Amino acid sequence: MTIDFLKRELSSVLSKKRYEHSIRVLDTALNLGTIYDGDLNKIAIAAILHDYAKELKRDELIKIASEHFKLETQDYISNVEILHSYASAYIAKERFKIEDTEILDAIKYHTTGRKNMTLTEKIVYIADAIEPKREYPHVEKIRDLALVDLNEAILLEVNKKIEYLIKHEFIIHTNSIEMRNWLLKIS
Ligand code: FE
Ligand code: FE
C-alpha cells in the first residue's frame, strides 16, 4: 500500500482543511522520523491516517468506540475529540488491513498520548501538535524542542494542554496524565 494511495483515500473522506492538516502532520512526522532515525514507513502510514475518522458522524464514532473499544472509551464516550482516534485506528485495520500494532497505536493514541509510547507514537503525537499551521501559546518553543528532545517537547505540550483543559473545565484523559508522569520520571 502506497502513501499516495492512502492520500487519495483520505482526500475522499476529509474536507480540504482537514486533509491539508494531515499532509502537514505527515511532513512534520517524516522530518522528525529522519532526525530520530525512526521507521519512516510506519510513521508515514500512521501520520496520514491519524485523522481519517475525524469527519464521521457522532453516532458512528460512538458506535465504533462502544463496539470495538468498549473498556477504553466508556468513560469518554461523549468526547468525540477522543473517539476519532480510536475510530481512525479501527478503519486503518479493517479497511486498509493494517496489522502493525505500532502503526495502529500511533493512530489510536495521537490525541491523548499514553505512558511508554514507542518512537512512532511519540512522533505522530507531537507532529500533530506542532505542524506548521498550529497556533497556541508556546507552540514555537515546543516546535524547537521537538527537533532536539522529543520527550521534553511532549512534556511541555502536555503541560500546556492540561493547563488549557483545566482552565476551560474540560475533561482530562487519564492517558495524558500517565504520559506526563512517565515523562517526568524518565527525563
Ligand atoms: Fe486528531
Ligand atoms: Fe490531527
XYZ file of N, CA and C and ligand atoms in Angstrom:
563
model
N 0.843 -1.200 0.000
C 0.000 0.000 0.000
C 0.878 1.250 0.000
N 0.620 2.109 -0.968
C 1.495 3.280 -1.059
C 0.892 4.479 -0.316
N 1.762 5.395 0.007
C 1.312 6.617 0.680
C 0.411 7.427 -0.254
N 0.718 7.400 -1.546
C -0.135 8.133 -2.496
C -1.555 7.582 -2.523
N -1.662 6.255 -2.446
C -2.984 5.632 -2.395
C -3.733 6.094 -1.146
N -3.047 6.048 0.002
C -3.696 6.454 1.260
C -4.074 7.943 1.238
N -3.233 8.748 0.610
C -3.557 10.185 0.482
C -4.839 10.379 -0.318
N -4.958 9.624 -1.415
C -6.175 9.740 -2.236
C -7.399 9.301 -1.454
N -7.266 8.191 -0.725
C -8.380 7.707 0.098
C -8.773 8.768 1.133
N -7.762 9.356 1.756
C -8.013 10.356 2.793
C -8.729 11.576 2.213
N -8.289 11.980 1.020
C -8.883 13.185 0.423
C -10.354 12.965 0.076
N -10.775 11.697 -0.027
C -12.188 11.428 -0.354
C -13.084 11.452 0.888
N -12.497 11.439 2.085
C -13.334 11.433 3.297
C -13.185 12.699 4.155
N -12.201 13.527 3.854
C -11.995 14.724 4.678
C -12.182 16.002 3.866
N -12.571 17.055 4.558
C -12.619 18.376 3.935
C -11.183 18.777 3.574
N -11.092 19.758 2.685
C -9.783 20.233 2.234
C -8.925 20.676 3.428
N -9.547 21.385 4.337
C -8.836 21.909 5.505
C -8.229 20.784 6.356
N -9.013 19.762 6.602
C -8.522 18.666 7.447
C -7.537 17.772 6.685
N -7.773 17.632 5.385
C -6.833 16.852 4.564
C -5.462 17.543 4.582
N -5.477 18.842 4.398
C -4.199 19.571 4.370
C -3.482 19.520 5.725
N -4.269 19.528 6.806
C -3.668 19.343 8.139
C -2.922 17.999 8.177
N -3.575 16.947 7.685
C -2.956 15.613 7.720
C -1.667 15.566 6.906
N -1.658 16.268 5.782
C -0.444 16.303 4.957
C 0.680 17.039 5.701
N 0.331 18.097 6.403
C 1.359 18.809 7.190
C 1.865 17.941 8.339
N 0.958 17.156 8.942
C 1.388 16.229 10.002
C 2.334 15.184 9.406
N 1.994 14.686 8.213
C 2.860 13.714 7.532
C 4.261 14.296 7.321
N 4.324 15.495 6.773
C 5.632 16.116 6.510
C 6.415 16.354 7.800
N 5.721 16.845 8.813
C 6.373 17.106 10.109
C 6.880 15.802 10.725
N 6.045 14.767 10.645
C 6.406 13.474 11.240
C 7.591 12.848 10.498
N 7.626 12.994 9.173
C 8.746 12.419 8.419
C 10.046 13.146 8.737
N 9.948 14.450 8.948
C 11.136 15.206 9.331
C 11.664 14.721 10.691
N 10.751 14.564 11.646
C 11.163 14.072 12.970
C 11.662 12.629 12.878
N 11.009 11.843 12.048
C 11.429 10.449 11.863
C 12.852 10.358 11.326
N 13.199 11.293 10.475
C 14.561 11.335 9.929
C 15.548 11.741 11.027
N 15.193 12.764 11.784
C 16.069 13.231 12.875
C 16.317 12.121 13.908
N 15.251 11.418 14.277
C 15.361 10.423 15.362
C 15.539 8.989 14.855
N 15.779 8.860 13.549
C 16.050 7.554 12.964
C 14.898 6.551 13.208
N 13.695 7.018 12.970
C 12.521 6.152 13.142
C 12.235 5.346 11.896
N 11.182 4.539 11.975
C 10.742 3.748 10.822
C 9.819 4.637 9.974
N 10.382 5.170 8.887
C 9.656 6.186 8.121
C 8.383 5.652 7.471
N 8.392 4.366 7.134
C 7.193 3.790 6.525
C 6.041 3.722 7.533
N 6.348 3.230 8.725
C 5.320 3.168 9.772
C 4.835 4.569 10.148
N 5.789 5.475 10.292
C 5.448 6.856 10.673
C 4.538 7.489 9.611
N 4.871 7.258 8.342
C 4.083 7.863 7.259
C 2.652 7.329 7.251
N 2.501 6.018 7.391
C 1.151 5.426 7.365
C 0.326 5.940 8.546
N 0.925 5.952 9.738
C 0.192 6.414 10.924
C -0.171 7.899 10.795
N 0.773 8.693 10.304
C 0.518 10.140 10.202
C -0.597 10.424 9.200
N -0.559 9.753 8.075
C -1.555 10.060 7.038
C -2.952 9.602 7.466
N -3.030 8.529 8.248
C -4.353 8.011 8.636
C -4.834 8.497 10.007
N -4.036 9.299 10.721
C -4.376 9.584 12.133
C -5.751 10.232 12.313
N -6.161 11.069 11.360
C -7.466 11.747 11.483
C -8.483 11.231 10.478
N -8.273 10.026 9.974
C -9.147 9.503 8.915
C -10.627 9.600 9.299
N -10.940 9.315 10.574
C -12.345 9.274 11.018
C -12.843 10.617 11.564
N -12.053 11.650 11.395
C -12.358 12.945 12.025
C -13.729 13.499 11.625
N -14.172 13.203 10.416
C -15.452 13.771 9.982
C -16.594 12.754 9.959
N -16.382 11.631 10.602
C -17.506 10.692 10.775
C -18.538 11.348 11.680
N -19.778 10.920 11.519
C -20.828 11.463 12.389
C -20.636 10.963 13.813
N -21.114 11.774 14.741
C -21.027 11.469 16.158
C -21.525 10.053 16.490
N -22.693 9.685 15.926
C -23.256 8.342 16.198
C -22.320 7.242 15.720
N -21.703 7.465 14.566
C -20.799 6.444 14.021
C -19.569 6.291 14.907
N -19.047 7.427 15.372
C -17.880 7.386 16.255
C -18.215 6.635 17.543
N -19.369 6.932 18.096
C -19.784 6.285 19.346
C -20.004 4.787 19.110
N -20.574 4.443 17.965
C -20.827 3.037 17.647
C -19.505 2.260 17.560
N -18.550 2.777 16.806
C -17.255 2.085 16.669
C -16.576 1.958 18.036
N -16.584 3.050 18.800
C -15.918 3.031 20.114
C -16.580 2.034 21.048
N -17.899 2.043 21.092
C -18.561 1.169 22.067
C -18.545 -0.292 21.631
N -18.462 -0.535 20.316
C -18.403 -1.927 19.859
C -16.996 -2.515 19.900
N -16.009 -1.686 19.645
C -14.654 -2.226 19.481
C -13.642 -1.788 20.539
N -13.955 -0.729 21.264
C -13.011 -0.246 22.286
C -13.786 0.099 23.553
N -14.673 -0.807 23.930
C -15.640 -0.519 24.997
C -14.976 -0.076 26.307
N -14.072 -0.926 26.804
C -13.458 -0.626 28.106
C -12.662 0.668 28.084
N -11.898 0.842 26.981
C -11.020 2.005 26.910
C -11.769 3.322 26.740
N -12.970 3.240 26.157
C -13.632 4.512 25.818
C -14.880 4.808 26.645
N -15.281 3.887 27.498
C -16.586 4.086 28.162
C -16.676 5.354 29.016
N -15.545 5.767 29.585
C -15.588 6.994 30.393
C -15.504 8.269 29.544
N -15.282 8.100 28.241
C -15.059 9.268 27.373
C -16.016 9.277 26.182
N -17.099 8.521 26.301
C -17.955 8.257 25.145
C -18.647 9.509 24.605
N -18.763 10.547 25.444
C -19.380 11.774 24.931
C -18.330 12.714 24.334
N -17.074 12.297 24.391
C -15.996 13.161 23.916
C -15.522 12.759 22.516
N -16.158 13.347 21.518
C -15.875 12.988 20.125
C -14.411 13.220 19.763
N -13.828 14.239 20.366
C -12.430 14.569 20.102
C -11.511 13.380 20.431
N -11.871 12.641 21.465
C -11.072 11.466 21.813
C -11.456 10.261 20.949
N -12.736 10.119 20.649
C -13.203 8.934 19.910
C -12.670 8.838 18.479
N -12.403 9.986 17.831
C -11.968 9.906 16.425
C -10.633 9.165 16.285
N -9.821 9.183 17.324
C -8.532 8.473 17.259
C -8.750 6.961 17.215
N -9.655 6.489 18.061
C -9.974 5.055 18.094
C -10.612 4.621 16.781
N -11.531 5.441 16.290
C -12.220 5.102 15.041
C -11.242 5.086 13.864
N -10.289 6.001 13.862
C -9.296 6.021 12.780
C -8.436 4.759 12.820
N -8.055 4.326 14.021
C -7.264 3.089 14.156
C -8.089 1.890 13.687
N -9.363 1.886 14.037
C -10.253 0.793 13.637
C -10.345 0.708 12.105
N -10.516 1.848 11.461
C -10.642 1.862 9.994
C -9.310 1.470 9.339
N -8.216 1.911 9.930
C -6.898 1.530 9.393
C -6.780 0.003 9.353
N -7.269 -0.635 10.400
C -7.184 -2.090 10.496
C -8.196 -2.772 9.571
N -9.422 -2.341 9.635
C -10.486 -3.026 8.891
C -10.470 -2.712 7.401
N -10.340 -1.448 7.053
C -10.419 -1.073 5.645
C -9.084 -1.206 4.933
N -8.016 -0.829 5.614
C -6.713 -0.833 4.950
C -5.833 -2.005 5.376
N -6.406 -2.892 6.210
C -5.743 -4.147 6.588
C -4.370 -3.930 7.221
N -4.261 -2.868 7.973
C -3.005 -2.626 8.677
C -3.035 -3.408 9.988
N -2.025 -4.246 10.162
C -1.990 -5.116 11.341
C -0.918 -4.681 12.337
N 0.012 -3.885 11.858
C 1.146 -3.484 12.688
C 0.661 -2.677 13.911
N 0.904 -3.218 15.111
C 0.365 -2.553 16.305
C 1.028 -1.196 16.558
N 2.267 -1.054 16.131
C 2.937 0.238 16.342
C 2.236 1.348 15.532
N 1.840 1.000 14.306
C 1.107 1.971 13.474
C -0.279 2.222 14.080
N -0.971 1.131 14.416
C -2.337 1.268 14.949
C -2.341 2.047 16.262
N -1.358 1.787 17.132
C -1.294 2.512 18.411
C -0.952 3.991 18.211
N -0.102 4.276 17.239
C 0.236 5.685 16.982
C -1.015 6.458 16.551
N -1.889 5.790 15.820
C -3.155 6.434 15.421
C -4.079 6.550 16.636
N -4.203 5.446 17.351
C -5.151 5.348 18.463
C -4.848 6.316 19.605
N -3.571 6.577 19.848
C -3.201 7.432 20.982
C -2.722 8.814 20.549
N -3.024 9.212 19.307
C -2.482 10.504 18.864
C -3.112 11.696 19.584
N -4.283 11.535 20.160
C -4.933 12.657 20.841
C -4.535 12.740 22.316
N -4.493 11.594 22.970
C -4.248 11.596 24.420
C -2.797 11.326 24.783
N -2.050 10.659 23.901
C -0.771 10.109 24.305
C -1.024 8.999 25.308
N 0.042 8.428 25.815
C -0.046 7.431 26.894
C 1.368 7.162 27.394
N 1.473 6.457 28.520
C 2.813 6.150 29.010
C 3.470 5.083 28.120
N 4.772 5.011 28.174
C 5.548 4.004 27.433
C 5.338 4.044 25.918
N 5.157 5.216 25.369
C 4.957 5.317 23.926
C 6.219 4.898 23.157
N 5.996 4.288 21.992
C 7.120 3.976 21.102
C 7.548 5.267 20.393
N 8.679 5.184 19.696
C 9.147 6.358 18.936
C 8.098 6.777 17.899
N 7.509 5.811 17.217
C 6.484 6.130 16.208
C 5.296 6.858 16.854
N 4.853 6.365 17.998
C 3.737 7.019 18.700
C 4.089 8.447 19.092
N 5.281 8.620 19.662
C 5.706 9.959 20.087
C 5.748 10.920 18.908
N 6.291 10.443 17.794
C 6.457 11.326 16.632
C 5.111 11.748 16.058
N 4.183 10.813 15.941
C 2.867 11.166 15.393
C 2.136 12.104 16.359
N 2.244 11.808 17.651
C 1.596 12.645 18.666
C 2.084 14.098 18.578
N 3.396 14.264 18.574
C 3.913 15.635 18.628
C 3.804 16.324 17.262
N 3.928 15.559 16.170
C 3.773 16.155 14.835
C 2.373 16.754 14.680
N 1.382 16.063 15.224
C 0.005 16.565 15.174
C -0.111 17.895 15.924
N 0.641 18.013 17.005
C 0.555 19.213 17.845
C 1.372 20.388 17.324
N 2.377 20.117 16.487
C 3.279 21.217 16.082
C 3.319 21.468 14.586
N 2.462 20.802 13.812
C 2.515 21.048 12.353
C 2.439 22.567 12.113
N 3.032 23.031 10.996
C 3.284 24.466 10.839
C 2.091 25.408 11.038
N 0.883 24.926 10.840
C -0.255 25.848 10.988
C -0.869 25.851 12.391
N -0.341 25.028 13.279
C -0.849 25.034 14.656
C -0.467 26.337 15.338
N -1.409 26.909 16.036
C -1.124 28.141 16.764
C -1.748 28.089 18.136
N -0.934 28.111 19.143
C -1.397 28.215 20.530
C -0.191 28.663 21.360
N -0.442 29.122 22.585
C 0.682 29.638 23.370
C 1.803 28.599 23.522
N 3.033 29.022 23.299
C 4.232 28.189 23.467
C 4.476 27.184 22.340
N 3.678 27.237 21.263
C 3.891 26.245 20.202
C 5.288 26.369 19.582
N 5.806 27.604 19.476
C 7.140 27.794 18.889
C 8.213 27.083 19.712
N 8.083 27.230 21.019
C 9.021 26.587 21.944
C 8.939 25.056 21.798
N 7.720 24.550 21.721
C 7.517 23.105 21.592
C 8.090 22.611 20.260
N 7.873 23.402 19.204
C 8.419 23.078 17.875
C 9.946 22.988 17.898
N 10.558 23.964 18.527
C 12.024 23.976 18.606
C 12.535 22.793 19.427
N 11.859 22.550 20.562
C 12.263 21.441 21.430
C 12.160 20.093 20.713
N 11.119 19.941 19.898
C 10.890 18.660 19.220
C 12.071 18.263 18.330
N 12.810 19.269 17.848
C 13.945 18.974 16.965
C 15.158 18.459 17.736
N 15.165 18.718 19.049
C 16.340 18.311 19.837
C 16.030 17.317 20.958
N 14.825 17.347 21.482
C 14.459 16.440 22.573
C 12.955 16.161 22.546
N 12.623 15.017 21.985
C 11.223 14.643 21.788
C 10.461 14.573 23.112
N 11.080 13.959 24.122
C 10.403 13.807 25.412
C 10.104 15.162 26.056
N 11.084 16.055 26.005
C 10.885 17.394 26.579
C 9.796 18.151 25.827
N 9.764 17.977 24.530
C 8.730 18.648 23.722
C 7.338 18.139 24.097
N 7.220 16.827 24.240
C 5.910 16.243 24.592
C 5.518 16.663 26.007
N 6.498 16.696 26.903
C 6.210 17.109 28.282
C 5.678 18.546 28.331
N 6.355 19.446 27.602
C 5.877 20.830 27.587
C 4.489 20.913 26.936
N 4.302 20.175 25.849
C 3.000 20.198 25.160
C 1.888 19.711 26.074
N 2.128 18.600 26.771
C 1.054 18.042 27.607
C 0.804 18.929 28.822
N 1.850 19.558 29.342
C 1.642 20.513 30.439
C 0.723 21.656 30.003
N 1.016 22.203 28.819
C 0.206 23.322 28.313
C -1.213 22.859 28.011
N -1.323 21.639 27.482
C -2.657 21.106 27.163
C -3.475 20.915 28.436
N -2.848 20.363 29.468
C -3.567 20.143 30.732
C -3.984 21.485 31.351
N -3.085 22.475 31.292
C -3.450 23.812 31.801
C -4.682 24.344 31.077
N -4.679 24.185 29.760
C -5.811 24.647 28.943
C -7.097 23.910 29.306
N -7.000 22.591 29.455
C -8.186 21.778 29.769
C -8.758 22.161 31.132
N -7.876 22.420 32.089
C -8.347 22.814 33.421
C -9.028 24.186 33.348
N -8.359 25.108 32.660
C -8.907 26.465 32.545
C -10.322 26.459 31.961
N -10.543 25.593 30.988
C -11.860 25.550 30.333
C -12.802 24.498 30.919
N -12.382 23.910 32.030
C -13.181 22.875 32.683
C -13.543 21.725 31.744
N -12.556 21.305 30.945
C -12.736 20.146 30.074
C -12.160 18.913 30.757
N -12.644 17.765 30.335
C -12.181 16.501 30.884
C -10.705 16.260 30.487
N -9.931 15.668 31.381
C -8.540 15.294 31.061
C -8.484 13.773 30.990
N -7.994 13.262 29.876
C -7.910 11.802 29.744
C -6.794 11.276 30.654
N -7.054 10.184 31.350
C -6.034 9.655 32.270
C -4.762 9.241 31.515
N -4.897 8.857 30.232
C -3.688 8.531 29.461
C -2.731 9.718 29.384
N -3.280 10.926 29.298
C -2.425 12.119 29.200
C -1.692 12.359 30.516
N -2.397 12.123 31.608
C -1.765 12.293 32.928
C -0.672 11.237 33.121
N -0.981 10.017 32.714
C 0.021 8.948 32.841
C 1.232 9.203 31.948
N 0.977 9.768 30.766
C 2.096 10.101 29.877
C 2.979 11.161 30.531
N 2.344 12.174 31.107
C 3.107 13.241 31.764
C 3.949 12.689 32.914
N 3.329 11.846 33.752
C 4.063 11.305 34.895
C 5.236 10.432 34.437
N 4.988 9.669 33.390
C 6.044 8.818 32.819
C 7.204 9.671 32.297
N 6.878 10.736 31.555
C 7.930 11.610 31.003
C 8.718 12.291 32.128
N 8.028 12.688 33.185
C 8.732 13.306 34.313
C 9.714 12.321 34.948
N 9.288 11.085 34.974
C 10.114 10.050 35.608
C 11.359 9.721 34.775
N 11.201 9.696 33.461
C 12.331 9.269 32.604
C 13.216 10.426 32.165
N 12.771 11.676 32.358
C 13.604 12.774 31.814
C 14.509 13.372 32.901
Fe -6.847 14.030 15.616
Fe -4.703 15.755 13.607
